[in-house]
PDB file of C-alpha atoms in Angstrom:
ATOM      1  CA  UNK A  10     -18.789  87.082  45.829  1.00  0.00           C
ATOM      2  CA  UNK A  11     -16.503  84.164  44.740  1.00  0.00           C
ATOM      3  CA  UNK A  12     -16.570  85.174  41.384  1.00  0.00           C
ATOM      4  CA  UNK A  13     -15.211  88.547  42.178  1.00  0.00           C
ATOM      5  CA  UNK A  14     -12.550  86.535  44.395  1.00  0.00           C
ATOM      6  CA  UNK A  15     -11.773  84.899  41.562  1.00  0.00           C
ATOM      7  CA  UNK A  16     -11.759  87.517  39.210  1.00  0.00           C
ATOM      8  CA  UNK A  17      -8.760  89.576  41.799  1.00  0.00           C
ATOM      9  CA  UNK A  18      -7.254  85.914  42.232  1.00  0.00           C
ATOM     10  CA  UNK A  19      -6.362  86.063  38.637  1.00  0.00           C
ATOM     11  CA  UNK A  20      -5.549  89.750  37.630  1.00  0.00           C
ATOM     12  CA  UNK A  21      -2.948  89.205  40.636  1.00  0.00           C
ATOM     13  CA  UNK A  22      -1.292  85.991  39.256  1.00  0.00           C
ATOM     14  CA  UNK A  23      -1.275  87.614  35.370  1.00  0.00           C
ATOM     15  CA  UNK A  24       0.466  90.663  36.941  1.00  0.00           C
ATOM     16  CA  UNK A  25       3.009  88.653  38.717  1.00  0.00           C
ATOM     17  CA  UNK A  26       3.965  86.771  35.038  1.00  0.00           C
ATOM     18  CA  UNK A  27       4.198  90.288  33.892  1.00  0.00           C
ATOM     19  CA  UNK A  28       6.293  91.380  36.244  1.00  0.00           C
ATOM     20  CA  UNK A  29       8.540  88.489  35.159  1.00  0.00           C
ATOM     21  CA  UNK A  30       8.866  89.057  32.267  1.00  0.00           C
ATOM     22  CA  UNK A  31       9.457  92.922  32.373  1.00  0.00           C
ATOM     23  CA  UNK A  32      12.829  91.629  34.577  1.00  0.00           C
ATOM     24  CA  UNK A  33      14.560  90.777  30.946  1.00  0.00           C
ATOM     25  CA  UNK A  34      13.358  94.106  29.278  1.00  0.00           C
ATOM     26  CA  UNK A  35      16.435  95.815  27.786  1.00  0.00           C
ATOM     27  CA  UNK A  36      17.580  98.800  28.898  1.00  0.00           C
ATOM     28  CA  UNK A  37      16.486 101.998  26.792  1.00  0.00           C
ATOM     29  CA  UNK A  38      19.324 104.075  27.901  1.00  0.00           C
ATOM     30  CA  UNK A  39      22.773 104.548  27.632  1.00  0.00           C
ATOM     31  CA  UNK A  40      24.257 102.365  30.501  1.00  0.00           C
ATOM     32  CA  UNK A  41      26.715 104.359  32.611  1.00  0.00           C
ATOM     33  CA  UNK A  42      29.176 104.159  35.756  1.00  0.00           C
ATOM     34  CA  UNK A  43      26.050 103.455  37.554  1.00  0.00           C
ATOM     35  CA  UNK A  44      25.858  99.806  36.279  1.00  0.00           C
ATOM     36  CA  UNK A  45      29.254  98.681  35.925  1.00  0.00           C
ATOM     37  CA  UNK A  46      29.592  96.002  38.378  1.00  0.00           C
ATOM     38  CA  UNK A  47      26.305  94.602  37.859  1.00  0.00           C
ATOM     39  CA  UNK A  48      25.145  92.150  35.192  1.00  0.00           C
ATOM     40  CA  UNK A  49      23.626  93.090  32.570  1.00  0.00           C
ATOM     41  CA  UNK A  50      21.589  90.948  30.284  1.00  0.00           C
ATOM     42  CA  UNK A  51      21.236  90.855  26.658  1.00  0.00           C
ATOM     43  CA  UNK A  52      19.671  89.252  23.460  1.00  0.00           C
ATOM     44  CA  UNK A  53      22.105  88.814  20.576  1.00  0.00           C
ATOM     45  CA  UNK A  54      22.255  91.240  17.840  1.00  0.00           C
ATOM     46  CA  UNK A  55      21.109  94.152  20.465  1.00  0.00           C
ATOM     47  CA  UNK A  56      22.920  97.557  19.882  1.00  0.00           C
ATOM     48  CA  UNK A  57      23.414  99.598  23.455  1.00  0.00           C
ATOM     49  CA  UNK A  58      25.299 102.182  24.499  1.00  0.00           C
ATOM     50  CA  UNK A  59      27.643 103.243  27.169  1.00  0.00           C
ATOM     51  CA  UNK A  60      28.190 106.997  27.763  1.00  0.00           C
ATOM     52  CA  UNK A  61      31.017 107.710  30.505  1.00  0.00           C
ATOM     53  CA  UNK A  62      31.973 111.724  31.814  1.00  0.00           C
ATOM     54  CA  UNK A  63      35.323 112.444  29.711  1.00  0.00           C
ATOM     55  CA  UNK A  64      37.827 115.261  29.852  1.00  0.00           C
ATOM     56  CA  UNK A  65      40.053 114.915  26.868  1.00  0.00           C
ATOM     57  CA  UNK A  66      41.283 118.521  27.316  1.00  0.00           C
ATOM     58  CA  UNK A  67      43.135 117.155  30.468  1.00  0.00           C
ATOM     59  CA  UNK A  68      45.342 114.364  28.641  1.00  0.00           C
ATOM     60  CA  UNK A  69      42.680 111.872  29.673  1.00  0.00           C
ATOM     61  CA  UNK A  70      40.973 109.653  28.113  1.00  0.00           C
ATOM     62  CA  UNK A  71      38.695 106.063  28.617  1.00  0.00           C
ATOM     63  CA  UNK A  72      40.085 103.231  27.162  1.00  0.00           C
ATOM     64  CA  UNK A  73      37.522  99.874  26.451  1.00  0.00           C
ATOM     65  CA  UNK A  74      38.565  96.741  26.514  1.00  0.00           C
ATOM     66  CA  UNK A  75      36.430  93.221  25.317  1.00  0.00           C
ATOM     67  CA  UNK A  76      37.198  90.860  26.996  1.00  0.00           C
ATOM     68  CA  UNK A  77      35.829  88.508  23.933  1.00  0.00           C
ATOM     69  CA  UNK A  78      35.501  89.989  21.241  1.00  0.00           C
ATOM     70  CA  UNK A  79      33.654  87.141  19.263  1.00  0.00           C
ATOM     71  CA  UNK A  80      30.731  87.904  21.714  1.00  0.00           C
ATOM     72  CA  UNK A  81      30.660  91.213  21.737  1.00  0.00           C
ATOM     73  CA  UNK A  82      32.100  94.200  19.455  1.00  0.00           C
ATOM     74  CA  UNK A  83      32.639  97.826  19.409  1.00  0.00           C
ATOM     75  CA  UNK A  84      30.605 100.125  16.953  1.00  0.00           C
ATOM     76  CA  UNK A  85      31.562 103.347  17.628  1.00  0.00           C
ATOM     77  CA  UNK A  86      32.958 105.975  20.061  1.00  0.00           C
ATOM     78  CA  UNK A  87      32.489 109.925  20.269  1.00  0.00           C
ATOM     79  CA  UNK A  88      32.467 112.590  22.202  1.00  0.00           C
ATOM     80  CA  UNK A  89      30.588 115.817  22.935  1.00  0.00           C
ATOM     81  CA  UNK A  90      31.573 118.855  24.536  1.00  0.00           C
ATOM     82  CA  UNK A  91      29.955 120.357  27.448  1.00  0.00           C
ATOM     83  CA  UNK A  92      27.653 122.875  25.948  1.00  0.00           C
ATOM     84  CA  UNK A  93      29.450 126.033  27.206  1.00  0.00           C
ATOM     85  CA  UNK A  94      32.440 125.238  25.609  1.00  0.00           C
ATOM     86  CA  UNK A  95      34.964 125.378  28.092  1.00  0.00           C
ATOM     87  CA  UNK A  96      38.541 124.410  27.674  1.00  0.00           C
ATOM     88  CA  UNK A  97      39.045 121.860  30.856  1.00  0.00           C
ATOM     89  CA  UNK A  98      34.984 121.127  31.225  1.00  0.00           C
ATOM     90  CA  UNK A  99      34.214 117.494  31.231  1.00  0.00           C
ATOM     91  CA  UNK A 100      32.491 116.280  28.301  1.00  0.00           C
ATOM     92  CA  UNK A 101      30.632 112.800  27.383  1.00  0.00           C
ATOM     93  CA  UNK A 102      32.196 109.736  25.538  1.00  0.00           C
ATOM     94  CA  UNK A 103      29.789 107.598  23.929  1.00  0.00           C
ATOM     95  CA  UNK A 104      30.341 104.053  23.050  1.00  0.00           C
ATOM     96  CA  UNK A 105      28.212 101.808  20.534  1.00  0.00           C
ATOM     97  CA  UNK A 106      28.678  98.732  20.981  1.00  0.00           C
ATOM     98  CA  UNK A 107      27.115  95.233  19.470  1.00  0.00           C
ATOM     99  CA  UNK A 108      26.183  91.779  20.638  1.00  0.00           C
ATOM    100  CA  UNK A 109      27.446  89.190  17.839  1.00  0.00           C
ATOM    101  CA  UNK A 110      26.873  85.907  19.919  1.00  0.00           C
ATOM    102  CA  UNK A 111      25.786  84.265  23.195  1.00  0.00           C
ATOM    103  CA  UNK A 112      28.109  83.840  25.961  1.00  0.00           C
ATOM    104  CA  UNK A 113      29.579  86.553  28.994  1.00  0.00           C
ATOM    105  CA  UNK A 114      31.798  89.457  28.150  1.00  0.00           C
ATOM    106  CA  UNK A 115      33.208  91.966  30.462  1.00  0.00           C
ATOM    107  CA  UNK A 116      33.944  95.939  29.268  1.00  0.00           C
ATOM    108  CA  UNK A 117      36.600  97.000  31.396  1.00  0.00           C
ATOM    109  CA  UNK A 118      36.815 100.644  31.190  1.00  0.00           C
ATOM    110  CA  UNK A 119      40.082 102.840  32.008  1.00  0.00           C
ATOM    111  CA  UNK A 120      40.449 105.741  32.463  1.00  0.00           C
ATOM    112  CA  UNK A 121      44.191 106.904  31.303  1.00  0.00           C
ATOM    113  CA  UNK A 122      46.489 108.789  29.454  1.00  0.00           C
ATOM    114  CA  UNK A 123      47.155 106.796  26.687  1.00  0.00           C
ATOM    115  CA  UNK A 124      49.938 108.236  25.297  1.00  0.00           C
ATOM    116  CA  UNK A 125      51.783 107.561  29.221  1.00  0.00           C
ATOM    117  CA  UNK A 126      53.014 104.331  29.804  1.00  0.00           C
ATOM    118  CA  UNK A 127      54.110 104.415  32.810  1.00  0.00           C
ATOM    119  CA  UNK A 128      51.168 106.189  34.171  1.00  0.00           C
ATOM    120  CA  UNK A 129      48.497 104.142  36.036  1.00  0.00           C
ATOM    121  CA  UNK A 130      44.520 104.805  35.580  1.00  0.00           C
ATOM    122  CA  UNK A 131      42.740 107.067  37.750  1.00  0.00           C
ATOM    123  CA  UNK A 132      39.396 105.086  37.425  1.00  0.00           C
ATOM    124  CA  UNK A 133      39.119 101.258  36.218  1.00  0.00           C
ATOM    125  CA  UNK A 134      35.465 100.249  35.721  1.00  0.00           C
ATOM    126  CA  UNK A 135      33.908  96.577  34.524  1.00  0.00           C
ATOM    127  CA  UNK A 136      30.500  95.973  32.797  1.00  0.00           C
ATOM    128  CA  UNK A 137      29.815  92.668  32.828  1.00  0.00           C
ATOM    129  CA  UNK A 138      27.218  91.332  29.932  1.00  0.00           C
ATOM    130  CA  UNK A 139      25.329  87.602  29.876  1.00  0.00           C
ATOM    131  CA  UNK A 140      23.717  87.462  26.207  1.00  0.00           C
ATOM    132  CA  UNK A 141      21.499  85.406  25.559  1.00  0.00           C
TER     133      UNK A 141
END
């Protein structure tokens, strides 16, 4: 009877250090709205994505900013129409971006015309990043 009590003893303290370990497991999706204002952690040299709802069609358009870009640089962006086609339907922007070295970096995301100077963002966003 002991030995079975220790036997559950340690299966339960080998699934708590896997549990805390699973805590730094990267993210295998694109990160979106959803986790901008939490922080995210990374290991350096780690590709991720961000994919945002976009609407070019309407004049508007995200606009990323790094806030260090020695830390942390921008790969890529593109964007896909909604599947029907739809002049005016909102789309998805995609952003690739890169983790060069260790340190925090924020993504602040606005959403603008960019051609408009004088016209404030409807939506400003921040993704804050700790890599490691």
């Amino acid at each position: 009877m002991k030995f079975i009590f220790a036997i559950v003893a340690l299966v339960s303290i080998m699934g708590c250090e896997t549990s805390k370990s699973n805590q730094l497991e990267l993210i295998q999706r694109p990160f979106s709205e959803v986790d901008a204002g939490q922080s995210i952690v990374l290991s350096t040299g780690k590709t991720f994505e961000i994919e945002l709802p976009e609407n070019p069609t309407t004049g508007y358009a995200w606009k990323m900013e790094v806030s260090n870009p020695s830390i942390l640089k921008e790969i890529s962006h593109s964007y896909t129409a909604h599947e029907g086609g739809r002049l005016g339907a909102v789309g998805e922007g995609l952003w690739t971006f890169r983790t060069l070295s260790i340190g925090s970096v924020d993504i602040t995301a606005s959403y603008e015309r960019p051609w408009d100077d004088n016209d404030q963002p409807t939506k400003v966003i921040t993704f804050t990043l700790q890599v490691q």
